[in-house]
CSV table of C-alpha atoms in Angstrom, one decimal:
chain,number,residue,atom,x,y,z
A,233,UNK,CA,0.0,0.0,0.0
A,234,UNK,CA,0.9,3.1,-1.0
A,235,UNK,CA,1.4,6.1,1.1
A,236,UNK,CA,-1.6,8.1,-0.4
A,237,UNK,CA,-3.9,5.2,-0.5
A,238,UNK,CA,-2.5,4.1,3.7
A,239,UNK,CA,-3.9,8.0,4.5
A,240,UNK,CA,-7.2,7.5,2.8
A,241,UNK,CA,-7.8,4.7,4.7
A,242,UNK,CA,-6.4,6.5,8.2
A,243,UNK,CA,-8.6,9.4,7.4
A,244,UNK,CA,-11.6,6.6,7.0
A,245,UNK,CA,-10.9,5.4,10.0
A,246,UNK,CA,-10.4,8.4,12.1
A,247,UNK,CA,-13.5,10.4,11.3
A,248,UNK,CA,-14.3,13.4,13.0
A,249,UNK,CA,-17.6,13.5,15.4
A,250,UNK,CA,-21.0,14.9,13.7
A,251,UNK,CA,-20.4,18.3,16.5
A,252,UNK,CA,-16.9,18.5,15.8
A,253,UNK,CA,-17.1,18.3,11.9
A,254,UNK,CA,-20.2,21.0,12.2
A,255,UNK,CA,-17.8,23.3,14.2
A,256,UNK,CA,-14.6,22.9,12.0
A,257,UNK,CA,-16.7,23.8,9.1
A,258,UNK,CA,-18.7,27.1,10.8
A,259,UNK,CA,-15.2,27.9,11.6
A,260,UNK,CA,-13.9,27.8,8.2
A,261,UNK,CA,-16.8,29.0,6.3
A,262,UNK,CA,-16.5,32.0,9.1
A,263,UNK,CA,-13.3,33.4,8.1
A,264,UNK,CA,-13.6,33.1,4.6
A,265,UNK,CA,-16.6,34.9,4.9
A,266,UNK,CA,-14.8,37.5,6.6
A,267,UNK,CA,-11.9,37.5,4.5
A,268,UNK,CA,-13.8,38.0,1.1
A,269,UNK,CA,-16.2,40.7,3.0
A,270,UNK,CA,-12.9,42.5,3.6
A,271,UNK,CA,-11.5,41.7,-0.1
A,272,UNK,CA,-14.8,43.1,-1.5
A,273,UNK,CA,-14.4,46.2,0.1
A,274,UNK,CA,-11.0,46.7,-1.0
A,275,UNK,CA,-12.4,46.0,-4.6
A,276,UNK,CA,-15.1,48.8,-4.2
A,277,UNK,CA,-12.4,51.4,-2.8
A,278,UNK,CA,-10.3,50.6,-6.2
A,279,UNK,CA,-13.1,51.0,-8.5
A,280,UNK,CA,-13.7,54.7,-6.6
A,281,UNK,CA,-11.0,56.3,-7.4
A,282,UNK,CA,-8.9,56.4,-10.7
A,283,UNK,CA,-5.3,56.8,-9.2
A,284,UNK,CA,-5.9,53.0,-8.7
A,285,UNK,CA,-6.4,52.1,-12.3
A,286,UNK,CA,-3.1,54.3,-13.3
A,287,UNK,CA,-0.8,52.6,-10.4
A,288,UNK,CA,1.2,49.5,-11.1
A,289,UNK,CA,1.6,48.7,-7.4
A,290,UNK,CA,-2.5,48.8,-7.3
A,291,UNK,CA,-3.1,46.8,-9.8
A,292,UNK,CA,-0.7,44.4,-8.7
A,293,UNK,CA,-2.5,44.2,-5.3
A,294,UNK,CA,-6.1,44.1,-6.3
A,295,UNK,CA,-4.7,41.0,-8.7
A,296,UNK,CA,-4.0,40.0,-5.3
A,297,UNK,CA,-6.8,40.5,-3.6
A,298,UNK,CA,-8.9,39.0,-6.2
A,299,UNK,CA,-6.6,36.0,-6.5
A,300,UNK,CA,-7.2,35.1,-2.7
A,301,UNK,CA,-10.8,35.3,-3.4
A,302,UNK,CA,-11.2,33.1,-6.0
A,303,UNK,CA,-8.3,30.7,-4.0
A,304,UNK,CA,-10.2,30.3,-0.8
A,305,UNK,CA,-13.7,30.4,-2.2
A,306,UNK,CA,-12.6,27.1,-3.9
A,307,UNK,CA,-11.0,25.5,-0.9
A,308,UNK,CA,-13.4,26.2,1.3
A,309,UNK,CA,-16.1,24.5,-1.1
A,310,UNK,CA,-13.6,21.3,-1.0
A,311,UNK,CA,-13.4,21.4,2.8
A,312,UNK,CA,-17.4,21.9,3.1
A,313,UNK,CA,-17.8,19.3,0.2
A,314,UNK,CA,-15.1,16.7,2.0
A,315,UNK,CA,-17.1,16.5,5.1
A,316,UNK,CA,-20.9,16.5,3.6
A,317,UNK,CA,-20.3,14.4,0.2
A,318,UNK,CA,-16.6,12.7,1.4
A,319,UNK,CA,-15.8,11.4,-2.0
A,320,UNK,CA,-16.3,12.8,-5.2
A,321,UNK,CA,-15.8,11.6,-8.3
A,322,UNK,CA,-12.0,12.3,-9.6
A,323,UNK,CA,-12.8,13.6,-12.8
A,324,UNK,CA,-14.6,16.4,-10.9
A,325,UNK,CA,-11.8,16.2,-7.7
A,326,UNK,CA,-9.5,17.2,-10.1
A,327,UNK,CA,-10.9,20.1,-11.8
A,328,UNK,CA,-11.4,21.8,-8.2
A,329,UNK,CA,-8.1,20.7,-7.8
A,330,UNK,CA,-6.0,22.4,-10.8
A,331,UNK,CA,-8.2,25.5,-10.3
A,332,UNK,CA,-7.3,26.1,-6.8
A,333,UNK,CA,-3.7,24.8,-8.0
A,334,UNK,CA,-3.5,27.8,-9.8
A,335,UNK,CA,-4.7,30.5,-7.7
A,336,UNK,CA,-2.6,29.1,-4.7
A,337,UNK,CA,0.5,29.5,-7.0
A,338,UNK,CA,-0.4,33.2,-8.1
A,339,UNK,CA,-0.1,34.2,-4.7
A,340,UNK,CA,3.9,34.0,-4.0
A,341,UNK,CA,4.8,34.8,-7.7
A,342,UNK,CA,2.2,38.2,-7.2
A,343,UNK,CA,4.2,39.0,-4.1
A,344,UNK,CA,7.3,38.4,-5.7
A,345,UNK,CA,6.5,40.8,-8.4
A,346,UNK,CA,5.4,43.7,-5.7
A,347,UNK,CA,8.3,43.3,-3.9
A,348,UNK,CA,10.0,44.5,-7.5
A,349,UNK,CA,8.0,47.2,-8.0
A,350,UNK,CA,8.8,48.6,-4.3
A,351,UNK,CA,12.4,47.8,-5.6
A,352,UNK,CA,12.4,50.1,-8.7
A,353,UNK,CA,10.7,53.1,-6.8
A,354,UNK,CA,13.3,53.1,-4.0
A,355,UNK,CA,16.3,52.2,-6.0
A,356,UNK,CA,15.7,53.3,-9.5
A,357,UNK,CA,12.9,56.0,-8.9
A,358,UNK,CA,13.9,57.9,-12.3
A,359,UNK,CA,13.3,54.9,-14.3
A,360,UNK,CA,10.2,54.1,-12.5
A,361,UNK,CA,7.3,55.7,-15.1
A,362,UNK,CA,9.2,54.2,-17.7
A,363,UNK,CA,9.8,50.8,-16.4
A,364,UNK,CA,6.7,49.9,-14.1
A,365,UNK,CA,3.5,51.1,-16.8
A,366,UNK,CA,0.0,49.4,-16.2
A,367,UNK,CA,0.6,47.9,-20.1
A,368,UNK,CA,3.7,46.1,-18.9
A,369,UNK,CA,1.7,45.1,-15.4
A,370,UNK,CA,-0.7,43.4,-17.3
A,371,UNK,CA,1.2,41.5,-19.0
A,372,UNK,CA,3.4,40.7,-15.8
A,373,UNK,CA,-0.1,39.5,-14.5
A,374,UNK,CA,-0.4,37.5,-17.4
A,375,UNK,CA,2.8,35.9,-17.2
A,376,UNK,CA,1.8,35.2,-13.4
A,377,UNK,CA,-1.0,33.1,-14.7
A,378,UNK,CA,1.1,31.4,-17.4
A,379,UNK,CA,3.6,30.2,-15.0
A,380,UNK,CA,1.3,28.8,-12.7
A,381,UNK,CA,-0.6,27.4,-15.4
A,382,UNK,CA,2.5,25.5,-16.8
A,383,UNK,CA,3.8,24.7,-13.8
A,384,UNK,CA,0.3,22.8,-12.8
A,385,UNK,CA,-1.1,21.3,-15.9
A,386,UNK,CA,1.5,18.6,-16.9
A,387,UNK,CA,0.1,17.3,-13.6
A,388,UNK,CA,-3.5,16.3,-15.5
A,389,UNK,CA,-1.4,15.1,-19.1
A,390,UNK,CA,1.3,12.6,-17.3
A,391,UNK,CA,-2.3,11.1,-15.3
A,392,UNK,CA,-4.3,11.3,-18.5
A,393,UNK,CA,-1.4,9.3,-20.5
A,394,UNK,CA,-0.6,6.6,-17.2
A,395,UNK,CA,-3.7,6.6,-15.3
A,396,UNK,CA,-6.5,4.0,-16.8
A,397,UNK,CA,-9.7,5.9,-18.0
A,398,UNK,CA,-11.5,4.2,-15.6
A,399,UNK,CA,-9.4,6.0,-12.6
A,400,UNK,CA,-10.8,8.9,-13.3
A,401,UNK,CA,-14.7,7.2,-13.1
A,402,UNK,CA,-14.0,6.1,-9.3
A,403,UNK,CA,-14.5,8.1,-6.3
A,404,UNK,CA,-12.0,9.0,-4.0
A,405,UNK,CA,-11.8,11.3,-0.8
A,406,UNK,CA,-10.3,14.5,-2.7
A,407,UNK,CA,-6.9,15.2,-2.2
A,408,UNK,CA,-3.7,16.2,-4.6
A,409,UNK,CA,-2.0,12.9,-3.6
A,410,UNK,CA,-5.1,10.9,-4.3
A,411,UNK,CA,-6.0,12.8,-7.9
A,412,UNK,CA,-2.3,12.4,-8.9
A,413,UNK,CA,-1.3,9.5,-7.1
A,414,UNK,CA,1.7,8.8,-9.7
A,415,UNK,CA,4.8,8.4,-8.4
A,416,UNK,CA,6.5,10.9,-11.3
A,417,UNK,CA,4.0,13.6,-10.4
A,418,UNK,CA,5.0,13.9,-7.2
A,419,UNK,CA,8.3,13.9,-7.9
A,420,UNK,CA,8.0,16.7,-10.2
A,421,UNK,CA,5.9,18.6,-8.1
A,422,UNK,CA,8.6,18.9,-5.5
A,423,UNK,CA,11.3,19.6,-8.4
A,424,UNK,CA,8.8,22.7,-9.5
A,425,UNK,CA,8.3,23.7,-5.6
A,426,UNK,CA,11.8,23.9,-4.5
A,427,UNK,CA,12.3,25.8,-7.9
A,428,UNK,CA,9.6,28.2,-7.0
A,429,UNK,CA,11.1,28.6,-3.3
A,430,UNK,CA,14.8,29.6,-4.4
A,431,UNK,CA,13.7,31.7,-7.4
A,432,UNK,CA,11.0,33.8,-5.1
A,433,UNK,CA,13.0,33.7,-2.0
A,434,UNK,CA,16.0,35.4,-4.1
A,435,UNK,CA,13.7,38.4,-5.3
A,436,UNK,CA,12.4,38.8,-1.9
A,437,UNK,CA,15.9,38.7,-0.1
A,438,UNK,CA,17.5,40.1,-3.1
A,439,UNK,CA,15.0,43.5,-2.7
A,440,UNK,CA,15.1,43.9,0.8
A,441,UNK,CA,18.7,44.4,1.3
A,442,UNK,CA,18.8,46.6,-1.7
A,443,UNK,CA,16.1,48.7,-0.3
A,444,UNK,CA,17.9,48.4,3.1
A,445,UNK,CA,21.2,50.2,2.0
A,446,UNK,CA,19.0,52.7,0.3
A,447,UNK,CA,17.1,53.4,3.5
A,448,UNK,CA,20.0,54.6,5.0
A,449,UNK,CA,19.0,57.9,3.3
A,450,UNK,CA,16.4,57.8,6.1
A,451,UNK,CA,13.7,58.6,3.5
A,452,UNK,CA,10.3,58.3,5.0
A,453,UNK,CA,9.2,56.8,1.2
A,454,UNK,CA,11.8,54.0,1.6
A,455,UNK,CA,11.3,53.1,5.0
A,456,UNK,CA,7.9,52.6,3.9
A,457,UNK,CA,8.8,50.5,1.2
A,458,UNK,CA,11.4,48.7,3.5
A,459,UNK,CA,8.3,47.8,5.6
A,460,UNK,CA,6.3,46.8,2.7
A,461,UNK,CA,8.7,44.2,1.9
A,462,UNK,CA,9.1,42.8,5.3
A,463,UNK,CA,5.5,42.6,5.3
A,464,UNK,CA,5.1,40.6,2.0
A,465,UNK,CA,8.3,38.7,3.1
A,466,UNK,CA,6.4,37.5,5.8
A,467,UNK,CA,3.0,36.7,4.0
A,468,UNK,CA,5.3,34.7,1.9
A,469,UNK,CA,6.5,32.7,4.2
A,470,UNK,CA,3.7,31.6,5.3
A,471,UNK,CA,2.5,31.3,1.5
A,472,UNK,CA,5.9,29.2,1.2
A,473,UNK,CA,4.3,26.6,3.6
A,474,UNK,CA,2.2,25.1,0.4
A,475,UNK,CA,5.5,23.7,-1.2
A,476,UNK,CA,6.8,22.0,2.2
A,477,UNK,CA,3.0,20.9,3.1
A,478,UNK,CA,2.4,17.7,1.3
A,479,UNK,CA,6.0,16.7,3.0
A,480,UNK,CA,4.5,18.1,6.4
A,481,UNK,CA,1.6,16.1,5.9
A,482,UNK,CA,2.5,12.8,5.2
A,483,UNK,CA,5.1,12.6,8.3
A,484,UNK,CA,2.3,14.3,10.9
A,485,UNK,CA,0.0,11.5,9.6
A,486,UNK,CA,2.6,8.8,9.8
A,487,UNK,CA,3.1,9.0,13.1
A,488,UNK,CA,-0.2,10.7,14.3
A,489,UNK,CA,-2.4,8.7,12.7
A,490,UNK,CA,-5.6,9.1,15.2
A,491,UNK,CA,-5.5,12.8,14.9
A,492,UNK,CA,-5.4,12.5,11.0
A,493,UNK,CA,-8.1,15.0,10.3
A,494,UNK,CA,-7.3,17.6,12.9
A,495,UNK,CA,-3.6,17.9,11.5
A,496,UNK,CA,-5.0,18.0,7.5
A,497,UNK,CA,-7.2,21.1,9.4
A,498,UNK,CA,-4.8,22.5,11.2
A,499,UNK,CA,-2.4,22.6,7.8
A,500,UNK,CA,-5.4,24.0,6.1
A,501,UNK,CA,-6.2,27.0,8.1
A,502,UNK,CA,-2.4,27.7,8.9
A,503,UNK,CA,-1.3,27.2,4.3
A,504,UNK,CA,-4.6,28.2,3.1
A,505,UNK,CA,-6.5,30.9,4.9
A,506,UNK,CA,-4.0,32.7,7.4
A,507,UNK,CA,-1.8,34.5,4.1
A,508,UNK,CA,-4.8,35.4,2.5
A,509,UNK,CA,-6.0,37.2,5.5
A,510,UNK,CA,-3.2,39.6,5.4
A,511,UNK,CA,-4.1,41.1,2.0
């Protein structure tokens, strides 16, 4: 038995009571309730004034913000739909899957790409109109989706040429490791995610300590941006938590095996909702 298939059957076995699946749901369906209330306001604030639609570092963030929406609105329709359906049909588990794929992705790449913008306003401020326009951020955003895109979808084509047809007919409890169970998939998925964690980590790092030697100008502007960094440093690392997760998972389950589902809801609210609350 594989170690997918050994936690299906551990998270079987090791069901959560009716009151305390009820409250982990509220709970859930609570903050992302909160957290979109929040984002929508955000969204009405941009579409008031017109400095937004002209600002690079705007549009970047309400990519953001609308990212996260669409990213937890998803998950927390497969946490609702794991505890009241349980299995779904794989065909269908991995459509939510690839689309929440995506949007989880967007998030470090979107805050690697604000980081650089704070970068060329503090450290190349006469080059900054020229450099950051909102033509060129829309197609950064683009290229945001493209990469995650391309780093998710040969996922579905290396199942779709191994997996029988009839895999995809049967119902399983709906997970990443139990969509794409194939040994190569998860192999290239940590290939792509320690990719993705030296590349990001090095423009975050990279733009903090080049807008740390500026700020010893003592510019209230680039202290500000100093800060802004830090902060989206910080919302990345927690971000960064979805490429050491599955790891996380599998050893917590291994040798916790009765507390299965409260360490896949712990992981949950910790990778998936707690970043996206600090947009």
């Amino acid at each position: 038995m594989n170690m997918s298939s050994a936690n299906v059957s551990t998270v079987f076995f090791y069901r959560d009571s009716f009151s305390k699946a009820v409250a982990k749901n509220v709970l859930v369906v609570v903050l992302v309730v909160a957290i979109n209330y929040i984002n929508v306001g955000l969204i009405q604030t941009f579409r008031k004034h017109q400095i937004f639609y002209t600002s690079p570092r705007y549009i970047l963030f309400l990519h953001l913000v609308v990212n996260d929406m669409i990213q937890v609105t998803l998950s927390v329709t497969m946490f609702v739909i794991s505890y009241t359906v349980y299995q779904m049909q794989v065909s269908v588990c991995c459509v939510f899957i690839l689309l929440t794929l995506f949007t989880t992705e967007n998030t470090p790449l979107n805050l690697a790409c604000m980081a650089v913008e704070c970068y060329i306003a503090v450290c190349i401020p006469l080059r900054y109109v020229q450099i950051c326009t909102v033509r060129r951020t829309r197609m950064l955003i683009g290229l945001i989706w493209m990469t995650s895109v391309l780093s998710v979808l040969p996922d579905l084509f290396i199942a779709l040429a191994m997996q029988p047809m009839d895999f995809f007919n049967t119902k399983i409890f709906c997970i990443r490791n139990n969509a794409f169970p194939l040994t190569l998939i998860i192999k290239r998925r940590d290939v792509t995610y320690i990719l993705y964690l030296v590349v990001v980590w090095f423009i975050i790092f990279f733009t903090y300590f080049k807008i740390l030697f500026t700020a010893k100008m003592a510019s209230k502007v680039t202290k500000k941006a100093r800060n802004t960094v830090v902060l989206h440093g910080f919302q990345l690392a927690l971000c960064m938590l979805t490429y050491t997760n599955p790891l996380l998972q599998e050893m917590l389950v291994r040798h916790f095996p009765r507390y299965v589902t409260d360490t896949l809801f712990a992981c949950y609210i910790i990778v998936q909702l707690l970043p996206r609350s600090i947009s």
